[in-house]
Amino acid sequence: MTDVSTAPATGAFAKPPIKPARPHFSSGPCAKPPGWDASRLATEVLGRSHRSKIGKARLQYSIDLMRELLGLPDTHRIGIVPGSDTGAFEMAMWTMLGARPVTTLAWESFGEGWVTDAVKQLKIDPVVIRAEYGRLPDLAQVDWSSDVLFTWNGTTSGVRVPNGDWIPDDRAGLSFADATSAVFAYDIPWAKIDVATFSWQKVMGGEGGHGVIILGPRAVERLESYTPAWPLPKVFRLVSKGKLAEGVFKGETINTPSMLAVEDAIFCLEWAKSLGAGGLIARSDANAAALDRIVAERDWLGHLAADPASRSRTSVCLTVEGADEALIKTMASLLEKEGAAFDVAGYRDAPAGLRIWCGATVDTADIEALGPWLDWAYSTAKA
């Protein structure tokens, strides 16, 4: 942490004496890992074709690191695809939906986005199970004879599924998990997941533009046995001549990736490997616990997700007493101007409030230092 001036702020409220050393609390793109510096990225592959020997080797290495960190079984393939998590999830929808009835779960904006895609773009008539911001729908209502789409961790609402127990082993439909704020932060039960998507820009603190798709054996079977009724853009095509395009899962990307972004991801993944999967989860849990203490000590702060069992431990959404959009905007602006916290306003479609990223790349000491600055920003904004 860094000592700063204690000169009084606007009005009579003094600024706290200590700032977070790394005030990066954005929920995407998220904070870089501790020690990150652009000069530490490998650059030998830059200016080379991604299809060159070195290009494919670096892409394959990033896949191998992800597999190792996630404890992904050999039954599951992992590939790098265009369009960040959104592109990866839409790729899964466009290539596999339509074979069975569809159920979509929505308790935040991205889940609602998948409902929109299913209804307006693919012209599917899904069963939609909704809950308002801050709540989880009744998972017992899900009919697993259908394909089921859900977000594992609602980035814009701070609500997550507590575990995978609600997904039956003998499901007839496929489970599609948008897991972009969950992968590397929770212990994902891969036997329960047929399709998972995420991006490096969340828990790894990587760069945007690239998505990752994980396919279980049942998803591969669907791809090889079913042809959708709608046309598929080239960047969505995972099948060639009726068989899975295996090269996609060995570093042969469908389109040209940014090798600089790949090298950045490798740096982040190697940092994560030094901690291990358990270490990543422990860091995120410690950050969320520190933020929980800040909330508990303040009457004017609360959690949007009321139930701790379904409360996100990465993208934590907070309520602010008496807040409207203007107050939150003012608070966020004050904090940014002081270099005390960046990008902490809640998502534009969510109820007015704050959103603090507590993933593994954030240091717990910086979360702890944030509390007094929230007090200052709230008091100053209200004054």
C-alpha positions as MATLAB code, in Angstrom:
seq = 'MTDVSTAPATGAFAKPPIKPARPHFSSGPCAKPPGWDASRLATEVLGRSHRSKIGKARLQYSIDLMRELLGLPDTHRIGIVPGSDTGAFEMAMWTMLGARPVTTLAWESFGEGWVTDAVKQLKIDPVVIRAEYGRLPDLAQVDWSSDVLFTWNGTTSGVRVPNGDWIPDDRAGLSFADATSAVFAYDIPWAKIDVATFSWQKVMGGEGGHGVIILGPRAVERLESYTPAWPLPKVFRLVSKGKLAEGVFKGETINTPSMLAVEDAIFCLEWAKSLGAGGLIARSDANAAALDRIVAERDWLGHLAADPASRSRTSVCLTVEGADEALIKTMASLLEKEGAAFDVAGYRDAPAGLRIWCGATVDTADIEALGPWLDWAYSTAKA';
ca = [
       0.000    0.000    0.000;
       1.101    3.585   -0.654;
       0.952    6.482    1.809;
      -0.743    9.584    0.418;
      -1.581   13.098    1.574;
      -4.220   13.559    4.258;
      -5.322   16.948    2.899;
      -9.071   17.491    3.332;
     -11.382   16.603    0.461;
     -14.352   18.599   -0.778;
     -16.267   19.762    2.285;
     -15.063   18.660    5.713;
     -14.245   15.043    4.913;
     -10.560   14.080    5.091;
      -9.100   11.723    2.547;
      -7.822    8.429    3.976;
      -4.065    8.252    4.542;
      -3.505    5.037    2.543;
      -4.472    4.154   -1.010;
      -4.705    0.710   -2.558;
      -1.324    0.074   -4.183;
      -3.095   -1.335   -7.235;
      -6.519    0.318   -7.479;
      -7.720   -1.938  -10.318;
     -11.130   -3.295   -9.286;
     -12.766   -3.543  -12.713;
     -14.858   -6.651  -13.372;
     -13.455   -6.968  -16.858;
     -10.885   -6.545  -18.102;
      -9.630   -7.268  -14.604;
      -6.460   -6.475  -12.682;
      -3.202   -7.884  -13.988;
      -1.440  -10.435  -11.760;
       0.970   -9.060   -9.157;
       4.354   -8.400  -10.761;
       2.995   -8.116  -14.286;
       4.939   -5.864  -16.640;
       4.778   -5.688  -20.424;
       8.565   -6.025  -20.606;
       8.262   -9.500  -19.070;
       6.196  -10.898  -21.944;
       7.921  -13.238  -24.402;
       8.051  -11.650  -27.857;
       9.783  -14.202  -30.086;
       6.492  -15.161  -31.729;
       5.516  -11.587  -32.619;
       5.680  -10.909  -36.342;
       5.417  -14.634  -37.047;
       2.461  -16.531  -38.431;
       0.187  -18.102  -35.837;
       0.398  -21.180  -38.076;
       4.191  -21.302  -37.863;
       5.811  -23.963  -35.708;
       6.468  -21.480  -32.908;
       2.999  -19.923  -33.232;
       1.171  -23.232  -32.906;
       3.489  -24.290  -30.097;
       2.676  -21.197  -28.029;
      -1.056  -21.610  -28.621;
      -0.831  -25.274  -27.626;
       1.205  -24.336  -24.545;
      -1.514  -21.931  -23.400;
      -4.086  -24.702  -23.859;
      -1.919  -27.116  -21.863;
      -1.574  -24.594  -19.036;
      -5.332  -24.070  -18.899;
      -5.970  -27.811  -18.866;
      -3.496  -28.352  -16.045;
      -4.793  -25.491  -13.903;
      -8.431  -26.474  -14.355;
      -7.797  -30.166  -13.764;
      -9.672  -30.749  -16.986;
     -10.163  -34.459  -17.790;
      -8.879  -35.906  -21.058;
     -12.507  -36.384  -22.124;
     -12.890  -32.603  -22.514;
     -11.427  -30.544  -25.346;
     -10.312  -26.948  -24.918;
      -9.962  -24.426  -27.716;
      -9.214  -20.754  -28.287;
     -11.896  -18.997  -30.331;
     -12.723  -15.425  -31.424;
     -14.987  -12.908  -29.723;
     -14.124  -13.287  -26.021;
     -16.624  -15.174  -23.847;
     -19.554  -13.798  -25.842;
     -18.190  -15.219  -29.075;
     -17.444  -18.560  -27.451;
     -20.919  -18.905  -25.956;
     -22.664  -17.834  -29.152;
     -20.522  -20.337  -31.059;
     -21.873  -23.061  -28.772;
     -25.460  -21.864  -29.189;
     -25.322  -21.540  -32.976;
     -23.680  -24.925  -33.517;
     -25.558  -27.131  -31.036;
     -28.995  -25.724  -30.192;
     -32.114  -26.856  -32.014;
     -31.694  -30.591  -31.568;
     -33.738  -30.623  -28.338;
     -35.995  -28.212  -26.432;
     -34.089  -25.390  -24.725;
     -34.274  -23.923  -21.212;
     -32.550  -20.624  -20.484;
     -31.856  -19.269  -16.995;
     -31.548  -15.517  -16.542;
     -30.785  -13.594  -13.380;
     -28.567  -10.871  -14.848;
     -27.841   -9.117  -18.136;
     -25.700  -11.740  -19.840;
     -28.209  -14.490  -19.154;
     -30.844  -12.214  -20.639;
     -28.552  -11.803  -23.648;
     -28.627  -15.542  -24.291;
     -32.439  -15.448  -24.050;
     -32.468  -12.715  -26.701;
     -30.152  -14.725  -28.964;
     -32.286  -17.845  -28.639;
     -35.596  -16.077  -29.259;
     -34.781  -13.317  -31.741;
     -31.783  -14.667  -33.629;
     -32.175  -18.452  -33.635;
     -35.999  -18.279  -33.489;
     -36.116  -20.932  -30.782;
     -38.985  -20.874  -28.288;
     -37.130  -21.635  -25.034;
     -38.489  -22.074  -21.554;
     -37.164  -19.049  -19.678;
     -36.647  -19.212  -15.907;
     -35.888  -15.782  -14.497;
     -35.011  -14.153  -11.196;
     -34.545  -10.489  -10.391;
     -31.120   -8.993   -9.794;
     -29.653  -10.282   -6.533;
     -31.537  -13.569   -6.563;
     -31.107  -17.036   -8.010;
     -34.059  -18.766   -9.690;
     -35.404  -22.049   -8.388;
     -32.957  -24.494   -9.945;
     -35.273  -27.392   -9.120;
     -37.602  -26.136  -11.878;
     -35.094  -27.012  -14.603;
     -36.172  -29.774  -16.985;
     -33.005  -31.607  -17.968;
     -34.637  -33.325  -20.912;
     -33.862  -29.985  -22.566;
     -30.574  -28.239  -23.285;
     -29.938  -25.782  -20.431;
     -28.138  -22.423  -20.718;
     -26.956  -20.580  -17.602;
     -24.266  -18.297  -16.217;
     -22.215  -19.963  -13.491;
     -21.308  -16.607  -11.963;
     -23.440  -13.588  -12.808;
     -20.872  -10.864  -13.363;
     -23.435   -8.056  -13.425;
     -25.557   -9.239  -10.476;
     -23.033  -10.863   -8.150;
     -25.118  -14.049   -8.012;
     -23.728  -17.511   -8.768;
     -24.878  -21.090   -8.666;
     -23.612  -22.557   -5.374;
     -22.301  -25.781   -6.951;
     -23.118  -28.329   -9.625;
     -25.313  -30.607   -7.494;
     -28.453  -29.400   -9.287;
     -27.160  -30.796  -12.610;
     -28.051  -34.509  -12.850;
     -25.528  -37.052  -14.053;
     -28.186  -38.755  -16.206;
     -29.346  -35.563  -17.960;
     -30.654  -36.006  -21.483;
     -29.953  -32.431  -22.542;
     -26.640  -30.618  -22.620;
     -25.463  -28.187  -19.936;
     -24.144  -24.904  -21.365;
     -22.270  -22.848  -18.739;
     -21.187  -19.292  -19.366;
     -18.411  -19.500  -16.778;
     -16.329  -16.444  -17.559;
     -16.230  -15.033  -14.006;
     -16.077  -18.498  -12.434;
     -13.350  -20.524  -14.145;
     -10.135  -20.465  -12.051;
     -12.072  -19.038   -9.073;
     -14.311  -21.998   -8.193;
     -13.932  -25.761   -8.265;
     -15.957  -26.591  -11.398;
     -17.325  -30.190  -11.517;
     -16.412  -30.953  -15.128;
     -18.432  -34.165  -15.278;
     -21.525  -31.949  -14.924;
     -20.525  -29.572  -17.738;
     -20.978  -30.356  -21.434;
     -20.040  -26.868  -22.693;
     -18.214  -24.134  -20.796;
     -16.954  -20.782  -22.046;
     -14.804  -18.031  -20.564;
     -12.212  -15.414  -21.452;
      -8.729  -14.643  -20.173;
      -9.728  -11.082  -19.275;
     -11.566  -12.161  -16.117;
      -9.902  -14.277  -13.408;
      -6.566  -14.446  -15.241;
      -6.384  -10.693  -15.817;
      -5.572  -11.267  -19.492;
      -6.492   -9.241  -22.543;
      -9.864   -9.213  -24.329;
     -10.872  -10.407  -27.777;
     -10.223  -14.107  -27.317;
     -12.617  -16.672  -25.902;
     -12.104  -20.205  -24.671;
     -14.557  -23.033  -25.247;
     -14.505  -26.355  -23.423;
     -16.406  -29.296  -24.885;
     -17.269  -32.497  -23.063;
     -17.840  -35.771  -24.957;
     -21.612  -35.284  -25.140;
     -21.128  -31.899  -26.781;
     -18.762  -33.433  -29.336;
     -21.346  -36.119  -30.063;
     -23.959  -33.410  -30.643;
     -21.690  -31.520  -33.021;
     -20.959  -34.628  -35.078;
     -24.550  -35.897  -35.212;
     -26.577  -32.706  -35.667;
     -26.639  -29.997  -38.335;
     -28.427  -26.759  -37.372;
     -31.144  -25.379  -39.639;
     -29.513  -21.935  -39.823;
     -26.338  -20.914  -41.654;
     -23.133  -20.795  -39.625;
     -20.538  -18.028  -39.960;
     -17.052  -19.320  -40.678;
     -15.791  -18.297  -37.233;
     -18.415  -20.577  -35.606;
     -17.647  -23.750  -37.561;
     -16.298  -26.510  -35.345;
     -17.091  -29.401  -37.666;
     -15.546  -30.394  -41.005;
     -17.021  -33.185  -43.125;
     -19.162  -34.375  -40.230;
     -16.280  -34.620  -37.742;
     -15.000  -32.293  -35.050;
     -12.273  -29.986  -36.339;
      -9.696  -31.345  -33.911;
      -7.080  -28.798  -34.956;
      -9.026  -26.054  -33.209;
      -8.258  -27.813  -29.934;
      -4.544  -28.155  -30.732;
      -3.721  -24.515  -31.317;
      -4.965  -24.236  -34.917;
      -7.338  -21.337  -34.360;
     -10.224  -20.638  -36.734;
      -9.122  -17.054  -37.282;
      -5.929  -15.088  -36.646;
      -5.371  -14.518  -32.910;
      -3.320  -11.761  -31.345;
      -0.126  -13.517  -30.380;
       0.657  -10.637  -28.031;
      -2.597  -11.389  -26.195;
      -1.621  -15.079  -26.182;
       1.765  -14.249  -24.635;
       0.023  -12.082  -22.056;
      -2.285  -14.998  -21.234;
       0.694  -17.329  -20.920;
       2.310  -14.938  -18.432;
      -0.911  -14.874  -16.394;
      -1.329  -18.642  -16.567;
       2.262  -19.283  -15.509;
       1.712  -16.957  -12.543;
      -1.440  -18.911  -11.719;
       0.433  -22.208  -12.023;
       2.921  -21.007   -9.405;
      -0.009  -20.755   -6.969;
      -1.985  -23.775   -8.104;
      -5.746  -23.964   -8.513;
      -6.231  -24.035   -4.753;
      -4.077  -20.938   -4.337;
      -6.144  -19.012   -6.870;
      -9.378  -19.942   -5.121;
      -7.890  -19.047   -1.733;
      -6.840  -15.579   -2.921;
     -10.291  -14.853   -4.318;
     -11.981  -16.127   -1.152;
      -9.720  -13.962    1.020;
     -10.519  -10.888   -1.074;
     -14.253  -11.524   -0.892;
     -14.033  -12.085    2.866;
     -12.195   -8.765    3.273;
     -14.926   -6.997    1.311;
     -17.574   -8.784    3.397;
     -16.010   -7.247    6.514;
     -16.106   -3.785    4.953;
     -19.805   -4.205    4.168;
     -20.615   -5.581    7.621;
     -19.027   -2.539    9.280;
     -21.109   -0.001    7.314;
     -24.850    0.584    7.604;
     -24.969    2.285    4.208;
     -23.423   -0.636    2.299;
     -25.037   -3.990    1.523;
     -24.786   -6.977   -0.792;
     -27.058   -7.104   -3.827;
     -26.916  -10.899   -3.497;
     -28.554  -11.407   -0.113;
     -27.874  -15.155    0.180;
     -24.185  -15.880    0.948;
     -24.548  -19.376   -0.551;
     -25.163  -17.889   -4.004;
     -23.073  -14.727   -3.632;
     -20.239  -14.260   -6.090;
     -16.704  -14.414   -4.700;
     -15.284  -12.650   -7.750;
     -17.627   -9.965   -9.106;
     -19.158   -8.665   -5.890;
     -22.096   -6.267   -6.353;
     -22.969   -3.864   -3.539;
     -26.005   -1.760   -2.718;
     -25.544    1.817   -1.498;
     -28.142    3.433    0.745;
     -30.121    6.115   -1.080;
     -28.086    5.708   -4.247;
     -29.209    6.548   -7.740;
     -27.202    6.468  -10.949;
     -25.933   10.025  -10.433;
     -24.602    9.332   -6.918;
     -22.791    6.177   -8.038;
     -21.303    7.995  -11.011;
     -20.041   10.734   -8.724;
     -18.529    8.250   -6.278;
     -16.768    6.341   -9.046;
     -15.469    9.572  -10.549;
     -14.116   10.799   -7.204;
     -12.328    7.506   -6.567;
     -10.840    7.411  -10.044;
      -9.633   11.014   -9.840;
      -7.827   10.235   -6.589;
      -6.314    7.031   -7.989;
      -7.959    5.107   -5.153;
     -10.223    2.809   -7.183;
     -10.894    2.367  -10.884;
     -14.120    1.176  -12.555;
     -16.196    0.373   -9.475;
     -19.622    1.561  -10.672;
     -22.160   -1.216  -11.098;
     -23.125   -2.526  -14.524;
     -25.335   -0.153  -16.530;
     -28.354   -2.504  -16.561;
     -28.069   -3.462  -12.885;
     -29.589   -1.591   -9.928;
     -27.522    1.468   -8.984;
     -24.626    0.336   -6.820;
     -20.953   -0.565   -6.735;
     -19.172   -3.579   -8.189;
     -15.801   -4.683   -6.805;
     -13.706   -7.387   -8.466;
     -12.279   -9.785   -5.876;
     -10.603  -12.282   -8.177;
      -7.197  -13.811   -7.555;
      -5.176  -11.110   -9.316;
      -6.278   -8.537   -6.699;
      -4.305   -8.265   -3.439;
      -6.276   -8.531   -0.203;
      -4.427   -5.538    1.272;
      -5.842   -3.393   -1.523;
      -9.388   -4.526   -0.753;
      -8.795   -3.650    2.905;
      -7.448   -0.216    1.964;
     -10.516    0.424   -0.188;
     -12.992    0.583    2.718;
     -12.070    4.062    4.053;
     -12.016    5.411    0.505;
     -15.564    4.194   -0.031;
     -16.535    6.076    3.138;
     -14.870    9.232    1.823;
     -16.417    8.964   -1.647;
     -19.899    8.306   -0.259;
     -19.740   11.181    2.222;
     -18.265   13.557   -0.337;
     -20.757   12.626   -3.054;
     -23.711   13.090   -0.694;
     -22.353   16.436    0.498;
];
